[in-house]
Coordinates of C-alpha atoms and ligand atoms in Angstrom, one line a residue:
M1293 CA -5.9 -21.4 -5.3
G1294 CA -9.7 -21.8 -5.1
L1295 CA -11.7 -19.8 -2.6
F1296 CA -12.4 -23.0 -0.6
D1297 CA -8.7 -24.0 -0.2
W1298 CA -8.0 -20.5 0.9
I1299 CA -10.7 -20.4 3.6
R1300 CA -9.7 -23.9 4.7
R1301 CA -6.2 -22.5 5.5
A1302 CA -7.6 -19.6 7.6
P1303 CA -7.1 -19.9 11.3
A1304 CA -9.5 -22.0 13.2
G1305 CA -11.2 -19.8 15.7
P1306 CA -11.6 -16.1 15.7
L1307 CA -9.4 -13.8 13.8
I1308 CA -8.8 -10.3 15.2
V1309 CA -7.6 -7.8 12.7
L1310 CA -6.1 -4.5 13.9
S1311 CA -5.6 -1.6 11.5
N1312 CA -5.6 2.1 11.5
R1313 CA -8.2 2.4 8.7
E1314 CA -11.6 0.7 9.1
P1315 CA -13.2 -1.5 6.5
F1316 CA -16.5 0.5 6.6
V1317 CA -16.9 4.2 7.4
H1318 CA -20.2 5.8 8.3
Q1319 CA -20.6 9.4 7.2
R1320 CA -23.4 11.9 7.7
A1321 CA -24.2 13.9 4.6
E1322 CA -25.2 17.6 4.7
N1323 CA -28.9 16.7 4.4
G1324 CA -28.5 14.4 7.4
S1325 CA -28.7 11.1 5.6
L1326 CA -26.4 8.3 6.6
A1327 CA -23.9 6.8 4.0
V1328 CA -21.5 3.9 4.4
A1329 CA -18.4 3.6 2.3
S1330 CA -15.9 0.9 2.1
P1331 CA -12.5 2.4 1.2
A1332 CA -11.8 -1.2 0.4
G1333 CA -8.4 -2.0 -1.0
G1334 CA -7.8 -5.5 -2.2
L1335 CA -6.7 -6.6 1.3
T1336 CA -10.0 -5.5 2.9
S1337 CA -12.1 -7.3 0.4
A1338 CA -9.9 -10.4 0.5
L1339 CA -10.3 -10.6 4.3
Q1340 CA -14.1 -10.3 4.2
P1341 CA -14.8 -14.0 3.5
L1342 CA -12.4 -15.1 6.3
M1343 CA -13.9 -12.7 8.8
A1344 CA -17.4 -13.9 7.8
A1345 CA -16.4 -17.5 8.1
G1346 CA -14.7 -17.2 11.4
G1347 CA -16.9 -14.5 12.9
G1348 CA -13.9 -12.4 14.0
T1349 CA -13.5 -8.8 15.0
W1350 CA -11.9 -5.9 13.3
V1351 CA -10.4 -3.2 15.5
A1352 CA -9.8 0.2 13.9
W1353 CA -9.9 3.9 14.4
G1354 CA -13.5 5.2 14.0
S1355 CA -12.7 8.1 11.7
G1356 CA -16.1 8.6 10.0
S1357 CA -18.4 11.5 11.0
A1358 CA -21.3 9.2 11.8
D1359 CA -19.3 6.1 13.0
F1360 CA -20.5 6.3 16.5
D1361 CA -24.1 7.0 15.5
V1362 CA -24.5 3.3 14.6
T1363 CA -22.4 1.5 17.2
D1364 CA -23.6 -0.1 20.4
A1365 CA -22.5 0.8 24.0
G1366 CA -19.3 -1.1 23.4
D1367 CA -18.5 0.9 20.3
T1368 CA -19.0 -2.1 18.0
V1369 CA -21.2 -2.6 15.0
Q1370 CA -21.9 -5.7 12.9
V1371 CA -20.6 -5.4 9.3
P1372 CA -20.8 -5.6 6.2
P1373 CA -23.9 -3.5 6.5
E1374 CA -25.8 -5.4 3.8
R1375 CA -25.0 -8.9 5.3
P1376 CA -23.7 -8.5 8.9
A1377 CA -21.1 -11.3 9.6
Y1378 CA -18.5 -9.9 12.0
R1379 CA -17.8 -7.2 14.5
L1380 CA -16.2 -3.9 13.8
R1381 CA -14.9 -2.3 17.0
R1382 CA -14.3 1.3 16.6
L1383 CA -11.8 3.3 18.7
R1384 CA -12.7 6.9 19.5
L1385 CA -9.6 9.0 19.1
S1386 CA -9.5 12.5 20.4
P1387 CA -8.1 15.3 18.2
A1388 CA -4.9 15.2 20.3
E1389 CA -4.6 11.5 19.8
I1390 CA -5.2 11.8 16.0
A1391 CA -2.5 14.4 15.8
G1392 CA 0.2 12.7 17.9
Y1393 CA -0.4 9.2 16.7
Y1394 CA -1.5 9.5 13.1
L1395 CA -0.6 12.9 11.7
E1396 CA 2.7 13.3 13.5
T1397 CA 4.3 10.0 14.4
A1398 CA 2.9 7.7 11.7
N1399 CA 3.0 10.2 8.8
R1400 CA 5.8 12.7 9.6
A1401 CA 8.2 10.3 11.4
L1402 CA 7.7 6.7 10.5
W1403 CA 6.6 7.2 6.9
P1404 CA 9.6 9.3 5.7
L1405 CA 11.9 7.2 7.9
C1406 CA 10.9 4.0 6.3
H1407 CA 11.0 5.5 2.8
S1408 CA 14.6 6.8 3.5
Q1409 CA 13.6 10.4 3.2
L1410 CA 15.4 11.9 6.2
T1411 CA 15.1 15.5 5.1
R1412 CA 11.3 15.1 5.6
F1413 CA 11.6 13.2 8.9
V1414 CA 10.0 15.1 11.8
Y1415 CA 10.2 13.5 15.3
D1416 CA 8.7 14.8 18.5
A1417 CA 9.0 12.9 21.8
A1418 CA 5.6 14.1 23.0
D1419 CA 3.9 12.8 19.9
W1420 CA 5.7 9.5 20.3
L1421 CA 4.2 9.1 23.7
V1422 CA 0.8 9.7 22.2
Y1423 CA 1.6 7.0 19.5
R1424 CA 2.5 4.6 22.3
R1425 CA -0.7 5.3 24.2
V1426 CA -2.9 4.8 21.2
N1427 CA -1.1 1.6 20.4
E1428 CA -1.9 0.5 24.0
R1429 CA -5.5 1.3 23.4
F1430 CA -5.6 -0.8 20.2
A1431 CA -4.0 -3.7 22.1
A1432 CA -6.4 -3.4 25.0
A1433 CA -9.3 -3.5 22.6
A1434 CA -8.0 -6.7 20.9
I1435 CA -7.4 -8.4 24.3
A1436 CA -10.9 -7.5 25.4
E1437 CA -12.3 -8.9 22.1
S1438 CA -10.5 -12.2 22.6
G1439 CA -12.4 -12.6 25.9
G1440 CA -9.6 -14.8 27.3
H1441 CA -9.8 -17.3 24.5
S1442 CA -7.2 -18.1 21.9
A1443 CA -7.3 -16.1 18.7
V1444 CA -5.0 -15.1 15.9
C1445 CA -4.3 -11.3 15.9
W1446 CA -3.4 -9.8 12.6
V1447 CA -1.8 -6.4 13.0
Q1448 CA -1.6 -4.1 9.9
D1449 CA 1.3 -1.8 9.1
Y1450 CA 3.4 0.9 10.7
H1451 CA 0.7 2.7 12.6
L1452 CA 0.7 -0.2 15.1
A1453 CA 4.3 -1.1 15.7
L1454 CA 4.0 -1.3 19.5
V1455 CA 0.9 -3.4 19.6
P1456 CA 2.6 -6.9 19.1
G1457 CA 4.9 -6.4 22.1
I1458 CA 1.8 -5.9 24.3
L1459 CA -0.3 -8.8 22.8
R1460 CA 2.6 -11.2 23.1
R1461 CA 2.2 -11.1 26.9
V1462 CA -1.2 -12.7 26.5
R1463 CA -0.3 -16.4 26.1
R1464 CA -3.4 -17.5 24.1
L1465 CA -2.9 -15.0 21.3
F1466 CA -0.9 -15.7 18.2
V1467 CA 0.4 -12.4 16.8
H1468 CA 1.2 -11.7 13.2
Q1469 CA 1.9 -8.3 11.6
F1470 CA 2.3 -7.3 8.0
W1471 CA 4.5 -4.2 7.4
H1472 CA 3.2 -2.8 4.1
I1473 CA 5.9 -0.2 3.6
P1474 CA 9.7 -0.6 3.2
W1475 CA 12.0 -1.2 6.2
P1476 CA 15.0 1.1 6.2
P1477 CA 18.7 0.2 6.5
P1478 CA 20.1 0.6 10.0
D1479 CA 22.0 3.7 9.1
I1480 CA 18.7 5.4 8.3
L1481 CA 16.8 3.9 11.2
R1482 CA 19.3 5.3 13.7
A1483 CA 17.8 8.8 13.1
M1484 CA 14.8 7.5 15.1
P1485 CA 15.5 8.2 18.8
T1486 CA 13.1 5.3 19.8
A1487 CA 14.4 2.8 17.3
R1488 CA 15.1 0.2 20.0
T1489 CA 11.6 0.4 21.4
L1490 CA 10.1 0.2 17.9
L1491 CA 12.1 -3.0 17.2
R1492 CA 11.2 -4.5 20.5
G1493 CA 7.5 -3.9 19.8
L1494 CA 7.8 -5.7 16.5
L1495 CA 9.7 -8.6 18.1
G1496 CA 6.4 -9.2 19.9
N1497 CA 5.2 -10.9 16.7
H1498 CA 5.3 -14.6 16.3
L1499 CA 5.4 -14.0 12.6
L1500 CA 6.4 -10.7 11.0
G1501 CA 5.9 -10.2 7.3
F1502 CA 7.5 -7.7 4.9
Q1503 CA 7.1 -7.1 1.2
T1504 CA 10.6 -8.1 0.0
A1505 CA 13.7 -10.0 1.0
G1506 CA 15.5 -6.7 1.1
D1507 CA 13.2 -5.4 3.8
V1508 CA 13.7 -8.6 5.8
R1509 CA 17.5 -8.2 5.5
N1510 CA 17.3 -4.6 6.6
F1511 CA 15.1 -5.5 9.6
L1512 CA 17.3 -8.3 10.7
S1513 CA 20.4 -6.1 10.5
S1514 CA 18.5 -3.4 12.5
V1515 CA 17.7 -5.9 15.2
R1516 CA 21.3 -7.0 15.3
R1517 CA 22.5 -3.5 15.6
F1518 CA 20.0 -2.0 18.0
V1519 CA 18.6 -4.7 20.2
R1520 CA 21.0 -5.9 22.8
G1521 CA 20.8 -9.6 23.6
A1522 CA 18.8 -10.5 20.4
V1523 CA 20.2 -13.5 18.5
V1524 CA 19.6 -13.3 14.7
D1525 CA 19.6 -16.3 12.4
P1526 CA 19.5 -14.7 9.0
A1527 CA 19.4 -18.0 7.0
R1528 CA 16.1 -19.0 8.8
G1529 CA 14.8 -15.4 9.3
L1530 CA 14.6 -16.1 13.0
V1531 CA 15.2 -13.8 15.9
R1532 CA 15.4 -15.0 19.5
H1533 CA 15.0 -12.4 22.2
R1534 CA 14.2 -12.7 25.9
G1535 CA 13.1 -16.3 25.5
E1536 CA 10.7 -15.6 22.6
R1537 CA 11.1 -16.3 18.9
T1538 CA 10.0 -14.2 15.9
L1539 CA 10.0 -15.5 12.4
V1540 CA 10.6 -12.8 9.8
R1541 CA 9.6 -13.5 6.2
D1542 CA 8.8 -11.8 3.0
Y1543 CA 5.3 -12.1 1.5
P1544 CA 5.0 -9.9 -1.6
I1545 CA 1.4 -8.7 -1.6
S1546 CA -0.7 -8.9 -4.7
V1547 CA -4.2 -7.9 -6.1
D1548 CA -7.5 -9.6 -6.6
V1549 CA -6.7 -10.6 -10.2
A1550 CA -10.1 -12.3 -10.9
A1551 CA -12.0 -9.2 -9.8
F1552 CA -9.9 -6.8 -11.9
T1553 CA -10.1 -9.2 -14.9
E1554 CA -13.9 -9.4 -14.7
R1555 CA -14.4 -5.7 -14.4
A1556 CA -11.9 -5.0 -17.2
A1557 CA -13.9 -7.2 -19.6
S1558 CA -17.2 -5.5 -19.0
A1559 CA -18.9 -3.5 -21.8
T1560 CA -19.4 -0.5 -19.5
T1561 CA -15.6 -0.4 -18.9
E1562 CA -14.9 -0.6 -22.6
A1563 CA -17.3 2.3 -23.3
L1564 CA -15.8 4.4 -20.6
A1565 CA -12.2 3.6 -21.7
R1566 CA -13.1 4.7 -25.3
R1567 CA -14.5 8.0 -23.9
I1568 CA -11.4 8.6 -21.8
R1569 CA -9.2 8.2 -24.9
Q1570 CA -11.4 10.4 -27.0
D1571 CA -11.3 13.1 -24.4
A1572 CA -7.6 12.9 -23.7
L1573 CA -6.0 12.2 -27.0
P1574 CA -5.8 13.4 -30.6
R1575 CA -6.5 10.7 -33.2
G1576 CA -3.7 8.1 -33.3
G1577 CA -2.1 9.5 -30.1
Q1578 CA -0.8 7.5 -27.2
L1579 CA -2.0 7.7 -23.6
L1580 CA 0.6 7.5 -20.8
L1581 CA -1.0 6.9 -17.4
G1582 CA 0.1 7.6 -13.9
V1583 CA -2.0 6.7 -10.9
D1584 CA -0.8 7.7 -7.4
R1585 CA -1.8 9.1 -4.1
T1586 CA -0.1 12.5 -4.3
D1587 CA 2.7 11.4 -1.9
Y1588 CA 6.3 12.7 -2.2
T1589 CA 7.6 9.1 -2.4
K1590 CA 5.8 8.6 -5.7
G1591 CA 8.2 10.6 -7.8
I1592 CA 5.6 12.6 -9.7
P1593 CA 7.7 15.8 -10.3
R1594 CA 10.5 13.7 -11.7
R1595 CA 8.1 11.8 -13.9
F1596 CA 6.9 15.2 -15.3
Q1597 CA 10.5 16.2 -16.0
A1598 CA 11.0 12.9 -17.9
L1599 CA 8.0 13.8 -20.0
V1600 CA 9.6 17.2 -20.7
R1601 CA 12.8 15.5 -21.8
L1602 CA 10.9 13.1 -24.0
L1603 CA 9.2 16.0 -25.8
E1604 CA 12.4 18.0 -26.1
A1605 CA 14.3 15.0 -27.6
H1606 CA 11.5 13.9 -29.8
P1607 CA 9.5 16.9 -30.9
E1608 CA 7.6 14.7 -33.3
L1609 CA 5.7 13.3 -30.2
R1610 CA 4.3 16.8 -29.4
G1611 CA 0.6 16.7 -29.9
K1612 CA 0.8 12.9 -29.9
V1613 CA 1.4 11.7 -26.4
T1614 CA -0.5 12.8 -23.3
L1615 CA 0.3 11.9 -19.7
L1616 CA -2.9 11.5 -17.7
Q1617 CA -1.9 11.7 -14.1
I1618 CA -4.4 10.7 -11.5
G1619 CA -3.1 12.4 -8.3
V1620 CA -5.3 11.5 -5.4
P1621 CA -4.9 14.1 -2.6
T1622 CA -3.8 12.3 0.6
R1623 CA -3.0 13.2 4.2
T1624 CA -3.6 16.9 3.4
D1625 CA -3.7 17.8 7.1
V1626 CA 0.1 17.1 7.1
P1627 CA 1.9 20.2 5.9
E1628 CA 4.4 18.4 3.7
Y1629 CA 1.6 16.7 1.8
A1630 CA -0.5 19.9 1.3
E1631 CA 2.6 21.7 -0.1
Y1632 CA 3.5 18.8 -2.3
E1633 CA 0.0 18.5 -3.8
E1634 CA 0.1 22.2 -4.7
S1635 CA 3.6 22.0 -6.2
V1636 CA 2.7 19.0 -8.4
A1637 CA -0.3 21.1 -9.8
R1638 CA 2.0 24.1 -10.4
D1639 CA 4.6 21.8 -12.2
A1640 CA 1.9 20.5 -14.5
E1641 CA 0.6 24.0 -15.2
G1642 CA 4.1 25.2 -16.0
I1643 CA 4.8 22.3 -18.4
N1644 CA 1.5 22.7 -20.1
A1645 CA 2.1 26.4 -20.6
Q1646 CA 5.4 25.6 -22.2
F1647 CA 4.2 22.9 -24.6
A1648 CA 0.5 23.2 -25.2
A1649 CA -0.6 23.6 -28.8
G1650 CA -4.2 24.0 -29.9
E1651 CA -6.4 21.5 -28.1
W1652 CA -3.4 19.4 -26.9
A1653 CA -1.6 19.7 -23.6
P1654 CA 1.0 17.2 -22.5
I1655 CA -0.3 16.7 -18.9
R1656 CA -3.8 16.1 -17.7
L1657 CA -3.8 16.2 -13.9
V1658 CA -6.9 14.8 -12.2
R1659 CA -6.7 16.0 -8.6
E1660 CA -9.3 13.8 -7.0
S1661 CA -10.0 10.3 -5.9
I1662 CA -11.7 8.0 -8.4
D1663 CA -13.8 4.9 -7.9
Q1664 CA -12.7 1.5 -8.9
P1665 CA -14.8 1.1 -12.1
T1666 CA -13.3 4.4 -13.4
L1667 CA -9.8 3.3 -12.4
V1668 CA -10.2 0.1 -14.4
A1669 CA -11.4 2.1 -17.4
Y1670 CA -8.2 4.2 -17.2
Y1671 CA -6.1 1.1 -17.1
R1672 CA -7.9 -0.2 -20.2
A1673 CA -7.5 3.2 -22.0
A1674 CA -3.8 3.5 -21.4
D1675 CA -1.0 2.5 -23.8
V1676 CA 1.7 2.9 -21.2
C1677 CA 1.4 2.9 -17.4
L1678 CA 4.2 4.8 -15.7
V1679 CA 4.9 3.7 -12.1
S1680 CA 8.0 5.5 -11.0
P1681 CA 8.1 5.8 -7.2
L1682 CA 11.4 6.8 -5.6
L1683 CA 10.8 3.9 -3.1
D1684 CA 7.8 1.8 -2.5
G1685 CA 6.9 -1.2 -0.4
M1686 CA 5.2 -2.9 -3.3
N1687 CA 3.1 -0.6 -5.5
L1688 CA -0.2 -2.3 -6.4
V1689 CA -0.9 0.1 -9.4
A1690 CA 1.7 -1.9 -11.4
K1691 CA -0.1 -5.2 -10.6
E1692 CA -3.6 -3.8 -11.1
F1693 CA -2.6 -2.4 -14.6
V1694 CA -1.4 -5.8 -15.6
A1695 CA -4.5 -7.5 -14.2
C1696 CA -6.6 -5.3 -16.5
Q1697 CA -4.6 -5.9 -19.8
Q1698 CA -6.2 -9.1 -21.2
G1699 CA -6.5 -8.6 -24.9
R1700 CA -4.6 -5.3 -24.7
L1701 CA -1.0 -4.6 -25.2
G1702 CA -0.2 -2.0 -22.6
V1703 CA 3.4 -1.4 -21.6
L1704 CA 4.4 -1.1 -18.0
V1705 CA 7.3 1.2 -17.1
L1706 CA 8.3 0.5 -13.6
S1707 CA 10.7 1.9 -11.0
R1708 CA 13.4 -0.5 -9.9
F1709 CA 12.8 0.8 -6.4
A1710 CA 9.2 -0.4 -6.1
G1711 CA 8.9 -3.8 -4.4
A1712 CA 6.9 -5.0 -7.4
A1713 CA 10.0 -4.7 -9.6
R1714 CA 11.4 -7.9 -7.9
E1715 CA 8.7 -10.0 -9.5
M1716 CA 7.8 -8.0 -12.6
R1717 CA 11.0 -8.4 -14.5
E1718 CA 9.4 -8.1 -18.0
A1719 CA 8.3 -4.5 -17.3
L1720 CA 10.6 -1.8 -18.7
L1721 CA 12.5 -1.1 -15.5
V1722 CA 13.8 2.4 -14.7
N1723 CA 15.8 4.3 -12.1
P1724 CA 13.4 7.2 -11.3
Y1725 CA 16.3 9.5 -10.4
D1726 CA 17.8 9.1 -13.8
I1727 CA 15.4 11.4 -15.6
G1728 CA 17.1 11.2 -19.0
A1729 CA 17.0 7.4 -18.9
V1730 CA 13.3 7.5 -17.9
A1731 CA 12.7 9.7 -20.9
E1732 CA 14.5 7.2 -23.2
T1733 CA 12.5 4.3 -21.7
L1734 CA 9.3 6.2 -22.3
Y1735 CA 10.4 6.6 -26.0
R1736 CA 11.0 2.9 -26.1
A1737 CA 7.6 2.2 -24.6
V1738 CA 5.7 4.3 -27.1
T1739 CA 7.6 2.8 -30.0
L1740 CA 7.8 -0.8 -28.8
A1741 CA 6.8 -3.4 -31.5
P1742 CA 3.4 -5.1 -30.9
E1743 CA 5.1 -8.6 -30.6
E1744 CA 7.4 -7.4 -27.9
R1745 CA 4.5 -5.7 -26.0
E1746 CA 2.6 -9.0 -26.3
R1747 CA 5.5 -11.1 -25.1
R1748 CA 6.2 -8.9 -22.1
M1749 CA 2.6 -8.5 -21.1
S1750 CA 1.7 -12.2 -21.4
L1751 CA 4.7 -13.1 -19.1
L1752 CA 3.7 -10.5 -16.6
R1753 CA 0.1 -11.7 -16.6
R1754 CA 0.9 -15.3 -16.3
R1755 CA 3.1 -14.6 -13.2
L1756 CA 0.5 -12.4 -11.7
E1757 CA -2.2 -15.1 -12.1
R1758 CA -0.1 -17.5 -10.2
H1759 CA 0.3 -15.1 -7.3
T1760 CA -2.9 -13.3 -6.4
I1761 CA -3.9 -11.7 -3.1
Q1762 CA -5.7 -14.9 -2.2
D1763 CA -2.4 -16.8 -2.7
W1764 CA -0.6 -14.2 -0.6
M1765 CA -3.1 -14.6 2.3
S1766 CA -3.0 -18.3 2.0
D1767 CA 0.8 -18.4 2.3
I1768 CA 0.6 -16.3 5.4
F1769 CA -2.1 -18.4 7.0
A1770 CA -0.2 -21.6 6.1
E1771 CA 2.7 -20.3 8.1
V1772 CA 0.5 -19.2 11.0
A1773 CA -1.0 -22.8 11.1
R1774 CA 2.5 -24.3 11.1
L1775 CA 3.8 -22.0 13.9
R1776 CA 0.7 -21.8 16.0
P1777 CA 0.8 -25.2 17.9
A1778 CA 4.0 -23.9 19.4
T1779 CA 2.3 -20.9 21.0
Ligands
F6P234 O1 0.8 1.2 3.0 C1 0.6 2.6 3.1 C2 -0.9 3.0 3.4 O2 -1.1 2.9 4.7 C3 -1.9 2.1 2.7 O3 -2.3 1.0 3.4 C4 -3.0 3.0 2.3 O4 -3.6 2.8 1.1 C5 -2.3 4.4 2.2 O5 -1.1 4.3 2.9 C6 -3.2 5.5 2.6 O6 -2.8 6.2 3.7 P1 -3.7 6.9 4.8 O7 -4.4 5.7 5.5 O8 -2.7 7.6 5.7 O9 -4.7 7.7 4.1

């Protein structure tokens, strides 16, 4: 899919994106200078040309310390800073709103619920009301931005589940939402006291996208079970409710393959990758790599235990393999996350104390966020990438690793419970709960014959090249274009 085809498929007229995180954050440094960062994941960068072409608006929580130093009286600023092309409308959230909407409801209720981790599920009715109020504020901002004209609204993720139900009442708006995380089975969802309201909010979408067919099935079963009067047609992924229709489909997200491939091929990346190997490994050793936000869904402690089993079962690998774990601290204002981050570090220390010999230690834990050039160098340096979440919507680390492997024979060990496993069948697939089996698979990975590495990686790459983030977005907009005349 060329850039032109993809932009051609974008909605005619303005696009209004709504997301919790903003595409550009303004911060004030200690010396008073202003810095702007783009915490750009692939989705944000892929959206830039569309926003620039259509001159749309992005509505997001203004979370940077200097965000409102640069906005106008309507809390908007033109972005990207170096070539302004569209509006970013920042919402000012009070500390109480941030707590009830983001820290509590989004991160302590919806996140564990959707990842089927009920023992970590914390629900509070007062916080839910704050979540609802903040969703109303997002919707009101989008409606104001549309100025009474027709527009396509693209709502991102679980922070904004109640927004579509409000937008749907405005006839000229087409509403699409992409849910980036898993959707739980109805028997898990029933723990959420406001499950019905949540589902009704999502049924405000004309088009609702999930990562996998399994998520779509779970969502449709949930609607059938909790929303009285809704008629579900599972074969067509269609829900009819109160005279409105919602099409529910799976769109597995991908990565910007061309951007990763280009960066991976650069001489600077190669030099950095060589340095990483020299620092982390004895001569002839193998580098295992884990890259995660330090989130309890990522299965890092079990991964460490699998490494212990590997070293116990194959003592000849001691001094030869190192697990380099990038653990990016995340959501540390939420108690579960702060505790987990500490416990991961303690686990690593304990294992290192048990096995370290001379210069070598089995785990190197990097407890900080890293920039993209460095990340690509880690992908190039690794012999094996170990992606073992307990449950994950997609997991883009698996795809980024493959996108960076041209001319290299890295092995991908991937959890069956990551959405990515549905497409990446040539990875070595594991059940992350079966620690002994993960250890055996790691052994297989470090001893895999070069021809077999090559065969698997080239199949993985070929499939990834046929389904990039641009293809993903193009598929969604093709469906928007098909459905839109009916709105
Ligand atoms: O899909 C989960 C997600 O919201 C991602 O979009 C994002 O990369 C990650 O979690 C970060 O979470 P937060 O915005 O809470 O820091």
